């Protein structure tokens, strides 16, 4: 079993500006000397061209925060996988809980988005995670398995090409974090589900997301099935994100 280096992905959400992006990325790049994990930032679509150019030749890769479930056509406001490819996008988040909640994305839509990304050579970062109510009702395992099952069903032939992010909804942006044991338990469930679908499940990086920060990253990343992190708020603070990247580089 050979796992890849940890994968650490910043999710800027709807933050940034042309001016702010320049200083954030130049500070980040100048502090990345000791970083040897895989790393990317998922930026708002209007900044893809700028970020592609600022990161050219660096170890930090470019990601998008969403991709359309459609190939092309009359879908006002949507951004296709082919368009993302024009900007050297390496990763696209699909099924983030904020999109499932605020934009009504179903498991099927998320599976189709993953399929579009894969067809364009973009690695989908498929987010799964339970709400607080589901967590308290003991439904965590059932929810994440259902969400991943839809993606496996649609993308079974190339499922080893995806990245999965376990993001308990109650931990996103709240300062609450799953304990390392809770994260490991869910990651092990997801790994087993992938193993049942592909002989290459160990190639799938399973990230943890939900208030990961400089103080808790190392212990979360030490869990055997935690292959990296999806980081929101802390990815916008250069010293914090650098600490997290360094914790992933040990
Ligand atoms: C996220 O947006 O995917 C996320 C995990 O956010 P935060 O780190 O702020 O909880």
mmCIF file of C-alpha atoms and ligand atoms in Angstrom:
data_model
loop_
_atom_site.group_PDB
_atom_site.id
_atom_site.type_symbol
_atom_site.label_atom_id
_atom_site.label_comp_id
_atom_site.label_asym_id
_atom_site.label_seq_id
_atom_site.Cartn_x
_atom_site.Cartn_y
_atom_site.Cartn_z
ATOM 1 C CA UNK A 1 0.000 0.000 0.000
ATOM 2 C CA UNK A 2 1.567 3.297 -1.095
ATOM 3 C CA UNK A 3 -0.222 6.448 -0.101
ATOM 4 C CA UNK A 4 0.594 9.696 -1.850
ATOM 5 C CA UNK A 5 1.966 12.711 0.032
ATOM 6 C CA UNK A 6 -0.684 14.533 2.048
ATOM 7 C CA UNK A 7 -2.951 16.780 -0.016
ATOM 8 C CA UNK A 8 -3.832 20.139 1.526
ATOM 9 C CA UNK A 9 -6.428 22.271 -0.232
ATOM 10 C CA UNK A 10 -7.461 25.799 0.682
ATOM 11 C CA UNK A 11 -11.056 26.774 -0.035
ATOM 12 C CA UNK A 12 -11.222 30.549 -0.302
ATOM 13 C CA UNK A 13 -15.032 30.464 -0.584
ATOM 14 C CA UNK A 14 -16.348 33.893 -1.702
ATOM 15 C CA UNK A 15 -13.327 35.849 -0.523
ATOM 16 C CA UNK A 16 -10.538 37.643 -2.329
ATOM 17 C CA UNK A 17 -9.887 40.552 -4.656
ATOM 18 C CA UNK A 18 -7.353 41.202 -7.404
ATOM 19 C CA UNK A 19 -5.231 43.199 -4.966
ATOM 20 C CA UNK A 20 -5.592 40.898 -1.948
ATOM 21 C CA UNK A 21 -4.871 37.752 -3.987
ATOM 22 C CA UNK A 22 -1.458 39.071 -5.065
ATOM 23 C CA UNK A 23 -0.230 39.645 -1.545
ATOM 24 C CA UNK A 24 -1.784 36.469 -0.101
ATOM 25 C CA UNK A 25 -0.210 34.252 -2.762
ATOM 26 C CA UNK A 26 3.163 35.959 -2.802
ATOM 27 C CA UNK A 27 3.400 35.664 1.012
ATOM 28 C CA UNK A 28 2.299 32.038 0.818
ATOM 29 C CA UNK A 29 4.759 31.097 -1.906
ATOM 30 C CA UNK A 30 7.646 32.785 -0.139
ATOM 31 C CA UNK A 31 6.948 30.730 3.011
ATOM 32 C CA UNK A 32 6.639 27.364 1.297
ATOM 33 C CA UNK A 33 10.347 26.433 1.349
ATOM 34 C CA UNK A 34 9.901 23.595 3.846
ATOM 35 C CA UNK A 35 6.599 22.391 2.439
ATOM 36 C CA UNK A 36 6.697 19.030 0.687
ATOM 37 C CA UNK A 37 3.044 17.997 0.750
ATOM 38 C CA UNK A 38 0.729 18.444 -2.238
ATOM 39 C CA UNK A 39 -1.086 21.775 -2.016
ATOM 40 C CA UNK A 40 -3.725 23.728 -3.899
ATOM 41 C CA UNK A 41 -6.055 26.691 -3.504
ATOM 42 C CA UNK A 42 -9.641 26.630 -4.754
ATOM 43 C CA UNK A 43 -10.466 30.185 -5.729
ATOM 44 C CA UNK A 44 -13.548 32.034 -6.972
ATOM 45 C CA UNK A 45 -13.989 31.538 -10.740
ATOM 46 C CA UNK A 46 -13.301 35.179 -11.733
ATOM 47 C CA UNK A 47 -9.800 34.906 -10.269
ATOM 48 C CA UNK A 48 -8.755 31.693 -12.008
ATOM 49 C CA UNK A 49 -6.769 33.492 -14.725
ATOM 50 C CA UNK A 50 -5.001 35.706 -12.214
ATOM 51 C CA UNK A 51 -4.202 32.836 -9.853
ATOM 52 C CA UNK A 52 -3.081 30.586 -12.715
ATOM 53 C CA UNK A 53 -0.583 33.245 -13.711
ATOM 54 C CA UNK A 54 0.577 33.996 -10.131
ATOM 55 C CA UNK A 55 1.120 30.281 -9.378
ATOM 56 C CA UNK A 56 2.714 29.297 -12.707
ATOM 57 C CA UNK A 57 5.812 27.194 -12.071
ATOM 58 C CA UNK A 58 5.125 26.936 -8.312
ATOM 59 C CA UNK A 59 4.280 23.910 -6.186
ATOM 60 C CA UNK A 60 0.839 25.314 -5.396
ATOM 61 C CA UNK A 61 -1.883 24.133 -7.762
ATOM 62 C CA UNK A 62 -5.089 25.863 -8.856
ATOM 63 C CA UNK A 63 -8.540 24.585 -7.999
ATOM 64 C CA UNK A 64 -12.125 25.677 -8.571
ATOM 65 C CA UNK A 65 -14.933 25.615 -6.004
ATOM 66 C CA UNK A 66 -17.573 24.106 -8.264
ATOM 67 C CA UNK A 67 -18.175 22.863 -11.797
ATOM 68 C CA UNK A 68 -21.334 22.573 -13.861
ATOM 69 C CA UNK A 69 -23.086 19.220 -14.160
ATOM 70 C CA UNK A 70 -23.688 20.114 -17.825
ATOM 71 C CA UNK A 71 -21.256 20.012 -20.708
ATOM 72 C CA UNK A 72 -22.270 23.336 -22.299
ATOM 73 C CA UNK A 73 -25.384 25.237 -23.342
ATOM 74 C CA UNK A 74 -28.106 27.463 -21.941
ATOM 75 C CA UNK A 75 -27.090 27.354 -18.275
ATOM 76 C CA UNK A 76 -26.695 31.004 -17.322
ATOM 77 C CA UNK A 77 -24.099 31.542 -14.639
ATOM 78 C CA UNK A 78 -22.623 28.063 -14.844
ATOM 79 C CA UNK A 79 -18.954 27.303 -15.497
ATOM 80 C CA UNK A 80 -18.152 24.129 -17.429
ATOM 81 C CA UNK A 81 -15.336 21.688 -16.812
ATOM 82 C CA UNK A 82 -13.858 22.552 -20.228
ATOM 83 C CA UNK A 83 -13.744 26.226 -19.221
ATOM 84 C CA UNK A 84 -11.927 25.336 -16.009
ATOM 85 C CA UNK A 85 -9.437 23.294 -18.031
ATOM 86 C CA UNK A 86 -8.581 26.428 -20.008
ATOM 87 C CA UNK A 87 -7.134 27.826 -16.772
ATOM 88 C CA UNK A 88 -5.027 24.796 -15.832
ATOM 89 C CA UNK A 89 -7.431 23.901 -13.060
ATOM 90 C CA UNK A 90 -6.219 20.716 -11.356
ATOM 91 C CA UNK A 91 -9.012 20.227 -8.797
ATOM 92 C CA UNK A 92 -12.675 21.156 -8.522
ATOM 93 C CA UNK A 93 -14.624 20.913 -5.285
ATOM 94 C CA UNK A 94 -18.005 19.267 -5.867
ATOM 95 C CA UNK A 95 -20.842 18.877 -3.405
ATOM 96 C CA UNK A 96 -19.552 21.277 -0.773
ATOM 97 C CA UNK A 97 -22.192 21.432 1.960
ATOM 98 C CA UNK A 98 -22.714 25.124 1.257
ATOM 99 C CA UNK A 99 -23.758 24.197 -2.286
ATOM 100 C CA UNK A 100 -25.855 21.240 -1.147
ATOM 101 C CA UNK A 101 -27.632 23.485 1.383
ATOM 102 C CA UNK A 102 -27.857 26.849 -0.416
ATOM 103 C CA UNK A 103 -28.222 25.607 -3.990
ATOM 104 C CA UNK A 104 -30.164 22.394 -3.462
ATOM 105 C CA UNK A 105 -27.521 20.148 -4.986
ATOM 106 C CA UNK A 106 -28.601 16.532 -4.721
ATOM 107 C CA UNK A 107 -26.379 13.457 -4.560
ATOM 108 C CA UNK A 108 -27.135 12.866 -8.255
ATOM 109 C CA UNK A 109 -26.139 16.386 -9.268
ATOM 110 C CA UNK A 110 -22.919 16.052 -7.285
ATOM 111 C CA UNK A 111 -22.176 12.715 -8.979
ATOM 112 C CA UNK A 112 -22.743 14.300 -12.401
ATOM 113 C CA UNK A 113 -20.451 17.191 -11.518
ATOM 114 C CA UNK A 114 -17.735 14.719 -10.545
ATOM 115 C CA UNK A 115 -18.242 12.961 -13.870
ATOM 116 C CA UNK A 116 -17.868 16.222 -15.845
ATOM 117 C CA UNK A 117 -14.699 17.098 -13.978
ATOM 118 C CA UNK A 118 -13.153 13.660 -14.549
ATOM 119 C CA UNK A 119 -13.995 13.761 -18.253
ATOM 120 C CA UNK A 120 -12.079 17.052 -18.517
ATOM 121 C CA UNK A 121 -9.041 15.703 -16.653
ATOM 122 C CA UNK A 122 -9.865 17.635 -13.471
ATOM 123 C CA UNK A 123 -9.791 15.840 -10.135
ATOM 124 C CA UNK A 124 -13.100 16.304 -8.318
ATOM 125 C CA UNK A 125 -12.847 16.806 -4.563
ATOM 126 C CA UNK A 126 -16.118 15.182 -3.558
ATOM 127 C CA UNK A 127 -17.400 16.564 -0.250
ATOM 128 C CA UNK A 128 -19.500 14.378 2.018
ATOM 129 C CA UNK A 129 -20.645 15.038 5.549
ATOM 130 C CA UNK A 130 -23.526 14.924 7.956
ATOM 131 C CA UNK A 131 -25.491 17.810 9.451
ATOM 132 C CA UNK A 132 -25.630 18.412 13.187
ATOM 133 C CA UNK A 133 -29.085 16.820 13.381
ATOM 134 C CA UNK A 134 -27.877 13.755 11.475
ATOM 135 C CA UNK A 135 -24.790 13.596 13.684
ATOM 136 C CA UNK A 136 -26.875 13.703 16.842
ATOM 137 C CA UNK A 137 -29.239 11.078 15.440
ATOM 138 C CA UNK A 138 -26.337 8.692 14.892
ATOM 139 C CA UNK A 139 -26.752 8.815 11.105
ATOM 140 C CA UNK A 140 -23.232 9.914 10.169
ATOM 141 C CA UNK A 141 -22.161 6.651 8.566
ATOM 142 C CA UNK A 142 -25.404 6.208 6.626
ATOM 143 C CA UNK A 143 -25.290 9.786 5.292
ATOM 144 C CA UNK A 144 -21.693 9.781 4.096
ATOM 145 C CA UNK A 145 -22.077 6.305 2.563
ATOM 146 C CA UNK A 146 -25.193 7.419 0.670
ATOM 147 C CA UNK A 147 -23.441 10.533 -0.626
ATOM 148 C CA UNK A 148 -20.353 8.607 -1.757
ATOM 149 C CA UNK A 149 -22.426 5.748 -3.205
ATOM 150 C CA UNK A 150 -24.007 8.138 -5.714
ATOM 151 C CA UNK A 151 -20.583 9.215 -6.938
ATOM 152 C CA UNK A 152 -19.348 5.618 -7.130
ATOM 153 C CA UNK A 153 -22.481 4.590 -9.014
ATOM 154 C CA UNK A 154 -21.939 7.238 -11.704
ATOM 155 C CA UNK A 155 -18.135 7.121 -11.847
ATOM 156 C CA UNK A 156 -17.303 3.544 -10.920
ATOM 157 C CA UNK A 157 -14.878 2.980 -13.786
ATOM 158 C CA UNK A 158 -12.592 5.824 -12.690
ATOM 159 C CA UNK A 159 -13.475 6.163 -9.038
ATOM 160 C CA UNK A 160 -9.827 5.822 -7.984
ATOM 161 C CA UNK A 161 -9.216 9.202 -9.701
ATOM 162 C CA UNK A 162 -11.355 11.196 -7.260
ATOM 163 C CA UNK A 163 -10.461 12.868 -3.978
ATOM 164 C CA UNK A 164 -12.970 12.608 -1.122
ATOM 165 C CA UNK A 165 -13.344 15.230 1.596
ATOM 166 C CA UNK A 166 -15.155 14.286 4.794
ATOM 167 C CA UNK A 167 -16.572 17.535 6.097
ATOM 168 C CA UNK A 168 -18.985 17.243 9.009
ATOM 169 C CA UNK A 169 -21.345 20.143 8.332
ATOM 170 C CA UNK A 170 -21.461 21.046 12.023
ATOM 171 C CA UNK A 171 -17.687 21.621 11.945
ATOM 172 C CA UNK A 172 -17.499 23.906 8.913
ATOM 173 C CA UNK A 173 -16.716 27.486 9.873
ATOM 174 C CA UNK A 174 -17.939 26.872 13.419
ATOM 175 C CA UNK A 175 -14.672 26.363 15.273
ATOM 176 C CA UNK A 176 -15.924 22.882 16.223
ATOM 177 C CA UNK A 177 -13.769 20.053 14.915
ATOM 178 C CA UNK A 178 -14.327 16.331 14.773
ATOM 179 C CA UNK A 179 -12.034 14.590 17.209
ATOM 180 C CA UNK A 180 -9.175 12.721 15.515
ATOM 181 C CA UNK A 181 -10.935 9.463 16.473
ATOM 182 C CA UNK A 182 -14.256 10.600 14.974
ATOM 183 C CA UNK A 183 -12.512 11.652 11.770
ATOM 184 C CA UNK A 184 -10.577 8.387 11.544
ATOM 185 C CA UNK A 185 -13.728 6.311 12.100
ATOM 186 C CA UNK A 186 -15.549 8.020 9.228
ATOM 187 C CA UNK A 187 -12.500 7.956 6.961
ATOM 188 C CA UNK A 188 -12.155 4.214 7.569
ATOM 189 C CA UNK A 189 -15.800 3.732 6.577
ATOM 190 C CA UNK A 190 -15.227 5.712 3.386
ATOM 191 C CA UNK A 191 -12.015 3.800 2.631
ATOM 192 C CA UNK A 192 -13.842 0.485 3.012
ATOM 193 C CA UNK A 193 -16.581 1.691 0.679
ATOM 194 C CA UNK A 194 -13.967 2.663 -1.910
ATOM 195 C CA UNK A 195 -12.193 -0.675 -1.456
ATOM 196 C CA UNK A 196 -15.403 -2.449 -2.343
ATOM 197 C CA UNK A 197 -15.562 -0.412 -5.560
ATOM 198 C CA UNK A 198 -11.951 -0.402 -6.748
ATOM 199 C CA UNK A 199 -8.706 -2.298 -6.253
ATOM 200 C CA UNK A 200 -6.983 1.099 -6.085
ATOM 201 C CA UNK A 201 -8.738 2.630 -3.078
ATOM 202 C CA UNK A 202 -5.397 3.459 -1.488
ATOM 203 C CA UNK A 203 -4.775 5.930 -4.301
ATOM 204 C CA UNK A 204 -7.822 7.937 -3.248
ATOM 205 C CA UNK A 205 -6.901 10.749 -0.892
ATOM 206 C CA UNK A 206 -9.528 11.205 1.808
ATOM 207 C CA UNK A 207 -9.285 14.716 3.243
ATOM 208 C CA UNK A 208 -10.735 16.004 6.498
ATOM 209 C CA UNK A 209 -12.389 19.422 6.499
ATOM 210 C CA UNK A 210 -14.096 21.406 9.218
ATOM 211 C CA UNK A 211 -12.309 24.068 11.239
ATOM 212 C CA UNK A 212 -8.884 22.555 10.613
ATOM 213 C CA UNK A 213 -6.342 25.015 11.959
ATOM 214 C CA UNK A 214 -2.703 25.400 12.945
ATOM 215 C CA UNK A 215 -3.372 23.900 16.386
ATOM 216 C CA UNK A 216 -5.301 20.770 15.407
ATOM 217 C CA UNK A 217 -3.888 19.903 11.964
ATOM 218 C CA UNK A 218 -1.021 17.663 13.094
ATOM 219 C CA UNK A 219 -3.152 15.361 15.242
ATOM 220 C CA UNK A 220 -5.870 15.048 12.605
ATOM 221 C CA UNK A 221 -3.295 14.372 9.880
ATOM 222 C CA UNK A 222 -1.656 11.692 12.052
ATOM 223 C CA UNK A 223 -4.708 9.436 11.671
ATOM 224 C CA UNK A 224 -4.013 6.535 9.299
ATOM 225 C CA UNK A 225 -6.872 7.263 6.919
ATOM 226 C CA UNK A 226 -6.627 11.066 6.967
ATOM 227 C CA UNK A 227 -4.711 11.834 3.781
ATOM 228 C CA UNK A 228 -4.943 15.600 3.928
ATOM 229 C CA UNK A 229 -7.221 18.528 4.603
ATOM 230 C CA UNK A 230 -9.741 20.871 3.034
ATOM 231 C CA UNK A 231 -9.292 24.169 4.791
ATOM 232 C CA UNK A 232 -11.618 27.154 4.625
ATOM 233 C CA UNK A 233 -11.083 30.061 7.014
ATOM 234 C CA UNK A 234 -7.482 29.220 7.944
ATOM 235 C CA UNK A 235 -6.413 29.117 4.285
ATOM 236 C CA UNK A 236 -6.979 32.876 4.085
ATOM 237 C CA UNK A 237 -4.483 33.554 6.885
ATOM 238 C CA UNK A 238 -0.988 33.004 5.526
ATOM 239 C CA UNK A 239 0.788 32.112 8.811
ATOM 240 C CA UNK A 240 -1.990 29.654 9.735
ATOM 241 C CA UNK A 241 -2.116 28.013 6.315
ATOM 242 C CA UNK A 242 1.674 27.719 6.242
ATOM 243 C CA UNK A 243 1.645 26.047 9.681
ATOM 244 C CA UNK A 244 -0.945 23.580 8.409
ATOM 245 C CA UNK A 245 1.075 22.871 5.256
ATOM 246 C CA UNK A 246 4.170 22.285 7.379
ATOM 247 C CA UNK A 247 2.241 19.928 9.691
ATOM 248 C CA UNK A 248 1.348 17.971 6.545
ATOM 249 C CA UNK A 249 4.945 17.849 5.364
ATOM 250 C CA UNK A 250 6.438 15.809 8.197
HETATM 251 C C1 LIG B 1 -14.608 24.405 4.019
HETATM 252 O O1 LIG B 1 -15.045 25.451 3.576
HETATM 253 O O2 LIG B 1 -14.572 23.412 3.289
HETATM 254 C C2 LIG B 1 -14.140 24.367 5.406
HETATM 255 C C3 LIG B 1 -13.711 23.239 5.900
HETATM 256 O O3 LIG B 1 -14.208 25.543 6.093
HETATM 257 P P1 LIG B 1 -13.558 25.840 7.535
HETATM 258 O O4 LIG B 1 -12.142 25.313 7.496
HETATM 259 O O5 LIG B 1 -13.595 27.323 7.667
HETATM 260 O O6 LIG B 1 -14.371 25.115 8.542
#
